[in-house]
Amino acid sequence: MSRRVLIVLVAAVIVAIAGWQLAMRVFMAAPDDLDLSLSKKSATGLYAVSLTPEQAPIREGVLQSFLLTVKTADGKPADVLRIEIAGGMPRHGHGLPTEPHVTAALGDGKHRIEGFKFTMSGWWQLRFTIDAPPGRDEADFNIVL
Amino acid sequence: MKRWFPLAVILVAVLGFFALFRHGEGSFTEAEKKTIASLALTALPKPPPDPSNRYADDPAAAALGATLFFDVRMSGQGNVSCSTCHQLEHQFQDGLPRGHGLADTDRRTMPLSGVAYNSWFFWDGHRDSLWAQAITPMEEPREHGGDRAFYAHFMKREYGERYQRIFGPLPDLSAVPEHASPLGRPAEQAAWKAMTGEQRDGVNRVFANIGKAIEAFERSIMPEKTRFDRFAAALAVGAVPDKDAAFSELEVEGLKLFIGSANCSTCHNGPRFTDGQFHNTGVAPVPSLPPDHGRAEGVKLVAADPFNCLGRYSDARPEDCGELRFMAKSGKGLERAFKVPSLRGVAGRPPYMHAGQIATLEEAIAHYANAPTEPTNGSELHAITLTDRGRMALAAFLKTLGD
């Protein structure tokens, strides 16, 4: 009997600690399996997209810019008509505090996007919706500050 | 009896485990310690430069700015200065629900500590530099109640030599009327229209330079080290905070709530305890005042301000004006959104909110816990459960930011 109680109790303690750790992770930090890669295929595979911060490390509270390189599936620079930028903090339910936009097409599929501001630490999601002759597609990137 | 011994040991261990995470300075997790360090004054960098004001860090400009800040003659009736509302002995604010210059205004006077770090000024951010902010109340009828031609003449008459040593020659004001402004009374507006473009530009430039001198002074108003900063400094080096760095159990609980489940540090983050942004937190409008749209109106006003970063009186290159160029100009989040104030010294400056709607710190905490729905556009707040002790703990912690 006592052994059974003991086992139940130990199990309860383990569950409590694990639950508490999990709660801390959920509320305080980004998920562990977050895809932090800065080069990837767009959602439906139309483009190979890579994102490069122009300032490293990315700092909180000051304007930041990125270079976004967009190539078609066969590796050629995409003839980009438009890039829409959205994003925010999934854990806090708010969007971007600024309106970043493309300020220069630098050739070879490369675009400068200025005006990002990360107002707090944590997990930020950036979504780039690309319009080019192959079609409209989007690529999501995760940034953790 | 012996069979129960391991059980007793486990029980004590469990209770000890939770006690450890509930009380005492040694109880902070690594993540909490990191957040606490990010809030301490040691994490505050030097004030960023203001490219729109080439005199921002000029000591002579700062000295002139200090003189102007306290000079009541800088007003329509000779009885209002910046320090009428921004009082040196009261954290550069006035303790009133709404500022009062020549008459009652619609918003609470903001304190000035650490103002050099702001990107946006006023509760709705309708100015984008400290110098453009400083000259705005001067022409507001309920504040200084003056007009810009008067200020230009006044500078030449009273401070001409000091002005010219900093800013160079004054414009020719001999044919400029004593009173004229594109704002203000119809007679002043008519006089302004009758002036030549060159005269208007000269007056505008003197007016802008008044603001630039005041900014140079105000940039020196910096937050001071508090008990929280001493506590955080001890924690950062693994020492036990004691004497003037010590926190009571209640204050530790308050700090944990602040950076944890009470969600305060979501917006009140960084060493100034503000994200510098605008949020709608469901603060009720004052029924007797005209509707206040907050940031939704502020973005329009700052974009149209001739003294903004991209304007001709700014010393910045367009590429230095990122805040204005990439400002969020639309969206639901702007309506009735107001600037997050710094919480340093907050316990010492009731009443709270943009129009002084909330009288005490305790009621302000209750507002955030209750998260009342906002009548028209919705609040960003989510209600949280705070016990009476939790409320007391948060208030106790906030008081450590001022002593």
XYZ file of C-alpha atoms in Angstrom, chain B:
403
model
C 6.222 3.940 10.729
C 9.468 3.213 9.005
C 7.631 2.531 5.720
C 6.347 6.097 5.695
C 9.762 7.635 6.149
C 10.585 7.954 2.402
C 7.158 9.457 1.846
C 7.811 12.111 4.491
C 11.150 12.906 2.875
C 9.501 13.345 -0.517
C 6.769 15.530 0.964
C 9.316 17.824 2.570
C 11.278 17.931 -0.674
C 8.174 18.850 -2.690
C 7.143 21.565 -0.270
C 10.705 22.846 -0.195
C 10.819 22.841 -3.986
C 7.741 25.014 -4.331
C 8.740 27.228 -1.422
C 12.051 27.844 -3.166
C 10.264 28.984 -6.295
C 7.858 31.204 -4.431
C 9.988 33.221 -2.064
C 13.380 34.753 -1.639
C 15.975 36.277 -3.952
C 17.604 32.932 -4.593
C 14.410 31.764 -6.201
C 14.718 33.416 -9.612
C 15.019 31.208 -12.656
C 17.706 31.957 -15.234
C 15.038 33.380 -17.554
C 13.762 35.662 -14.784
C 17.289 36.818 -13.970
C 17.809 37.674 -17.622
C 14.592 39.707 -17.696
C 15.492 41.497 -14.454
C 18.913 42.406 -15.875
C 17.211 43.798 -19.000
C 15.125 46.143 -16.822
C 18.039 47.516 -14.797
C 19.522 50.925 -15.470
C 22.868 49.257 -16.281
C 21.190 47.991 -19.473
C 20.419 51.564 -20.587
C 22.763 52.661 -23.393
C 23.801 56.276 -23.948
C 20.985 58.393 -25.373
C 20.797 57.920 -29.142
C 21.865 60.929 -31.238
C 19.132 63.113 -32.708
C 20.183 63.688 -36.318
C 17.295 66.125 -36.781
C 18.952 68.531 -34.307
C 22.617 69.275 -34.893
C 22.695 71.225 -31.605
C 21.256 68.340 -29.543
C 24.549 67.727 -27.737
C 25.903 71.290 -27.821
C 26.517 72.507 -24.248
C 25.871 76.167 -25.132
C 22.533 75.200 -26.679
C 21.698 73.149 -23.576
C 22.495 76.121 -21.329
C 20.274 78.413 -23.391
C 17.584 75.715 -23.428
C 17.668 75.495 -19.634
C 17.183 79.258 -19.395
C 14.274 79.199 -21.836
C 12.672 76.203 -20.109
C 12.174 78.210 -16.925
C 11.427 81.623 -18.470
C 7.747 82.531 -17.992
C 8.104 85.369 -20.474
C 8.061 82.637 -23.161
C 4.266 82.833 -23.288
C 1.397 84.962 -24.531
C 0.670 86.556 -21.171
C 4.121 86.310 -19.608
C 3.142 83.811 -16.947
C 3.723 80.305 -18.370
C 6.981 78.457 -18.974
C 7.721 74.798 -19.778
C 8.302 74.347 -16.050
C 4.767 75.505 -15.209
C 3.659 71.952 -15.994
C 7.034 70.155 -16.142
C 8.040 70.946 -12.574
C 11.624 70.189 -11.595
C 10.691 69.109 -8.057
C 7.918 66.759 -9.229
C 9.714 64.554 -11.780
C 9.082 67.328 -14.326
C 5.296 66.826 -14.170
C 2.541 68.562 -12.213
C 0.496 65.914 -10.378
C -2.721 67.133 -12.011
C -5.134 64.896 -13.945
C -4.645 67.217 -16.924
C -2.025 69.872 -17.503
C -2.905 73.507 -16.879
C -1.085 76.379 -18.564
C -3.369 79.297 -19.375
C -6.331 76.900 -19.081
C -7.086 73.212 -18.534
C -5.816 70.933 -21.292
C -7.166 67.515 -22.278
C -4.200 65.358 -21.292
C -1.908 64.511 -18.398
C 1.512 66.238 -18.286
C 4.238 63.678 -19.003
C 7.385 63.418 -16.872
C 10.695 64.071 -18.682
C 13.176 61.615 -17.244
C 14.900 59.728 -20.063
C 12.972 61.686 -22.693
C 16.030 61.608 -24.994
C 15.294 57.929 -25.698
C 11.806 58.532 -27.093
C 11.033 58.177 -30.778
C 7.612 59.776 -30.361
C 6.380 62.619 -28.172
C 3.048 63.386 -26.520
C 0.584 60.640 -25.533
C -0.354 60.093 -29.181
C 3.118 60.635 -30.650
C 2.075 63.625 -32.754
C 5.653 64.877 -32.799
C 8.769 62.919 -33.772
C 11.541 64.883 -32.075
C 12.042 66.524 -28.753
C 12.604 69.922 -30.384
C 9.412 69.701 -32.428
C 7.621 68.683 -29.242
C 9.023 71.573 -27.217
C 7.685 74.295 -29.528
C 4.197 72.830 -29.885
C 2.751 73.931 -26.485
C 4.155 77.433 -27.082
C 1.473 78.168 -29.669
C -1.278 76.166 -27.982
C -3.853 78.668 -26.580
C -4.396 76.660 -23.386
C -0.667 76.226 -22.701
C 1.851 79.022 -23.402
C -0.613 80.814 -25.679
C 2.005 82.705 -27.699
C 2.648 83.001 -31.428
C 5.813 82.343 -33.378
C 6.469 85.913 -34.569
C 6.347 87.013 -30.928
C 8.838 84.290 -29.932
C 11.237 85.301 -32.721
C 11.145 88.960 -31.619
C 11.503 87.921 -27.990
C 14.606 85.831 -28.737
C 16.228 88.697 -30.611
C 15.408 91.189 -27.847
C 16.246 89.079 -24.779
C 18.683 86.396 -25.899
C 19.973 87.698 -29.247
C 23.653 87.449 -28.432
C 23.478 83.964 -26.945
C 21.259 82.804 -29.795
C 23.634 84.066 -32.493
C 26.680 82.541 -30.833
C 25.019 79.124 -31.189
C 22.820 79.315 -34.251
C 24.431 82.086 -36.316
C 22.834 85.334 -37.526
C 19.203 86.053 -36.703
C 16.978 86.819 -39.690
C 15.872 90.357 -40.433
C 12.763 90.783 -38.295
C 12.353 94.539 -38.820
C 9.297 94.136 -41.071
C 7.869 91.106 -39.267
C 4.676 91.922 -37.323
C 4.851 91.620 -33.531
C 2.247 88.848 -33.597
C 1.801 86.318 -36.416
C 1.357 82.582 -36.749
C -0.178 80.076 -39.167
C -2.047 78.799 -36.100
C -3.760 80.837 -33.414
C -6.218 83.710 -33.646
C -7.590 84.936 -37.009
C -5.631 88.219 -36.750
C -2.354 86.296 -36.225
C -3.138 83.997 -39.128
C -3.903 86.978 -41.368
C -0.653 88.667 -40.346
C 1.220 85.426 -41.114
C -0.327 85.217 -44.581
C 0.694 88.798 -45.288
C 4.368 88.054 -44.574
C 6.804 87.144 -47.368
C 7.970 83.554 -47.745
C 11.428 84.620 -46.628
C 10.065 86.274 -43.476
C 7.993 83.225 -42.604
C 10.984 80.972 -43.145
C 13.169 83.172 -40.921
C 10.616 83.128 -38.105
C 10.117 79.372 -38.459
C 13.857 78.852 -38.225
C 14.168 80.868 -35.000
C 11.152 79.011 -33.616
C 12.718 75.635 -34.500
C 16.022 76.697 -32.913
C 14.200 77.568 -29.667
C 13.017 73.958 -29.638
C 16.490 72.676 -30.492
C 18.010 74.530 -27.526
C 15.311 73.196 -25.190
C 15.903 69.670 -26.482
C 19.633 69.997 -25.757
C 18.713 70.826 -22.150
C 16.023 68.156 -21.783
C 18.348 65.437 -23.052
C 20.255 65.809 -19.782
C 17.220 64.750 -17.697
C 18.080 61.119 -17.048
C 16.562 58.396 -14.857
C 18.268 57.925 -11.510
C 19.368 54.679 -9.911
C 16.671 53.181 -7.681
C 16.472 50.393 -5.128
C 15.354 48.067 -7.910
C 18.576 48.830 -9.818
C 20.684 48.066 -6.736
C 18.733 44.836 -6.218
C 19.236 43.874 -9.877
C 22.954 44.715 -9.727
C 23.432 42.415 -6.722
C 21.416 39.658 -8.394
C 23.499 39.969 -11.570
C 26.745 39.170 -9.718
C 25.185 36.414 -7.628
C 25.318 38.425 -4.390
C 22.540 38.591 -1.806
C 20.909 42.025 -2.157
C 21.052 43.645 1.258
C 20.953 47.057 2.953
C 19.753 49.653 0.405
C 19.460 46.923 -2.246
C 17.277 44.566 -0.209
C 13.777 43.584 -1.297
C 11.063 42.389 1.075
C 9.312 39.112 0.371
C 6.332 41.095 -0.931
C 8.517 43.129 -3.316
C 10.103 39.940 -4.671
C 6.630 38.525 -5.263
C 5.639 41.737 -7.022
C 8.699 41.622 -9.271
C 7.963 37.998 -10.180
C 4.372 38.872 -11.037
C 5.512 41.931 -13.004
C 7.810 39.915 -15.280
C 5.621 36.802 -15.137
C 1.929 36.055 -14.984
C 0.721 39.660 -14.627
C 2.116 40.378 -18.145
C 3.255 43.904 -17.178
C 6.661 43.587 -18.833
C 5.059 42.789 -22.178
C 4.794 46.537 -22.764
C 6.731 47.933 -19.797
C 10.021 46.403 -20.922
C 13.649 47.510 -21.076
C 15.475 49.725 -18.576
C 12.912 52.508 -18.973
C 10.004 50.115 -18.446
C 8.389 51.062 -21.755
C 8.385 49.663 -25.280
C 7.932 53.223 -26.557
C 4.844 52.140 -28.502
C 1.130 52.904 -28.412
C -1.487 50.565 -26.984
C -5.207 50.660 -26.293
C -5.567 49.375 -22.743
C -9.262 50.138 -22.394
C -8.893 53.278 -20.324
C -12.298 54.949 -20.317
C -12.616 58.377 -21.982
C -13.364 61.385 -19.784
C -17.036 62.191 -20.549
C -16.570 65.954 -20.362
C -13.748 66.011 -22.937
C -13.944 65.840 -26.746
C -13.268 62.366 -28.239
C -9.577 61.469 -28.138
C -8.512 59.046 -30.887
C -4.961 58.701 -29.565
C -2.390 57.347 -32.007
C -4.913 57.155 -34.876
C -4.931 60.968 -34.910
C -1.273 61.293 -33.868
C 0.036 59.609 -37.036
C -1.830 62.107 -39.219
C -0.620 65.102 -37.226
C 3.043 64.078 -37.203
C 3.000 63.306 -40.933
C 1.655 66.826 -41.581
C 3.952 68.635 -39.118
C 6.258 71.088 -40.974
C 8.790 70.607 -38.145
C 9.010 66.804 -38.511
C 12.186 64.866 -39.315
C 11.642 65.141 -43.075
C 10.768 68.857 -42.950
C 13.029 71.746 -43.973
C 13.878 72.747 -40.395
C 15.222 69.304 -39.578
C 18.985 68.707 -39.846
C 18.474 65.031 -40.704
C 18.964 63.318 -44.034
C 15.842 61.434 -45.198
C 17.583 58.126 -44.436
C 17.885 59.259 -40.786
C 14.099 59.563 -40.534
C 13.275 55.864 -40.405
C 10.802 56.191 -37.548
C 8.667 58.564 -39.576
C 9.160 56.810 -42.932
C 8.239 53.393 -41.568
C 5.608 54.554 -39.096
C 2.507 52.339 -38.957
C -0.131 54.691 -40.383
C -3.252 52.597 -40.280
C -4.821 49.619 -38.613
C -7.118 48.851 -35.736
C -4.310 49.007 -33.191
C -4.045 52.806 -33.490
C -7.513 53.894 -32.389
C -7.452 55.129 -28.791
C -3.930 53.772 -28.426
C -1.745 55.881 -26.135
C 1.958 55.816 -25.377
C 3.268 53.405 -22.772
C 4.820 55.601 -20.096
C 8.009 54.701 -18.253
C 7.282 53.240 -14.824
C 10.382 54.670 -13.194
C 9.163 56.876 -10.348
C 5.562 55.885 -11.110
C 4.435 55.598 -7.483
C 5.342 59.243 -6.954
C 3.147 60.681 -9.667
C -0.544 59.940 -9.401
C -3.014 60.324 -11.037
C -2.493 57.905 -13.916
C -3.322 57.450 -17.617
C -3.430 59.915 -20.493
C -6.133 62.089 -18.961
C -5.532 61.292 -15.292
C -8.556 58.994 -15.194
C -7.180 56.708 -12.467
C -6.408 58.280 -9.100
C -4.135 55.774 -7.355
C -1.497 53.166 -8.121
C -3.697 50.468 -6.576
C -6.602 51.390 -8.855
C -4.257 51.398 -11.857
C -3.164 47.838 -10.991
C -6.820 46.847 -10.577
C -7.546 48.292 -14.035
C -4.938 46.029 -15.638
C -6.137 42.980 -13.693
C -9.801 43.565 -14.542
C -9.141 44.574 -18.175
C -12.470 46.359 -18.720
C -13.794 46.254 -22.264
C -13.163 49.402 -24.214
C -16.421 50.918 -25.466
C -15.548 51.437 -29.118
C -12.460 49.684 -30.327
C -11.463 46.978 -27.910
C -8.647 46.814 -25.441
C -5.425 44.875 -25.939
C -5.563 43.729 -22.304
C -6.503 40.259 -21.180
C -7.964 39.923 -17.701
C -5.732 38.188 -15.190
C -6.446 36.800 -11.767
C -4.642 38.754 -9.100
C -5.183 38.017 -5.440
C -5.303 40.880 -2.943
C -1.769 39.939 -1.965
C -0.743 39.932 -5.627
C -2.038 43.494 -6.039
C -0.215 44.585 -2.913
C 2.933 42.870 -4.152
C 2.830 44.663 -7.528
C 2.321 48.029 -5.824
C 5.198 47.255 -3.443
C 7.468 46.364 -6.363
C 6.534 49.496 -8.333
C 7.497 51.610 -5.334
C 11.060 50.214 -5.547
C 11.333 52.030 -8.907
C 11.268 55.352 -7.109
C 13.361 54.989 -3.979
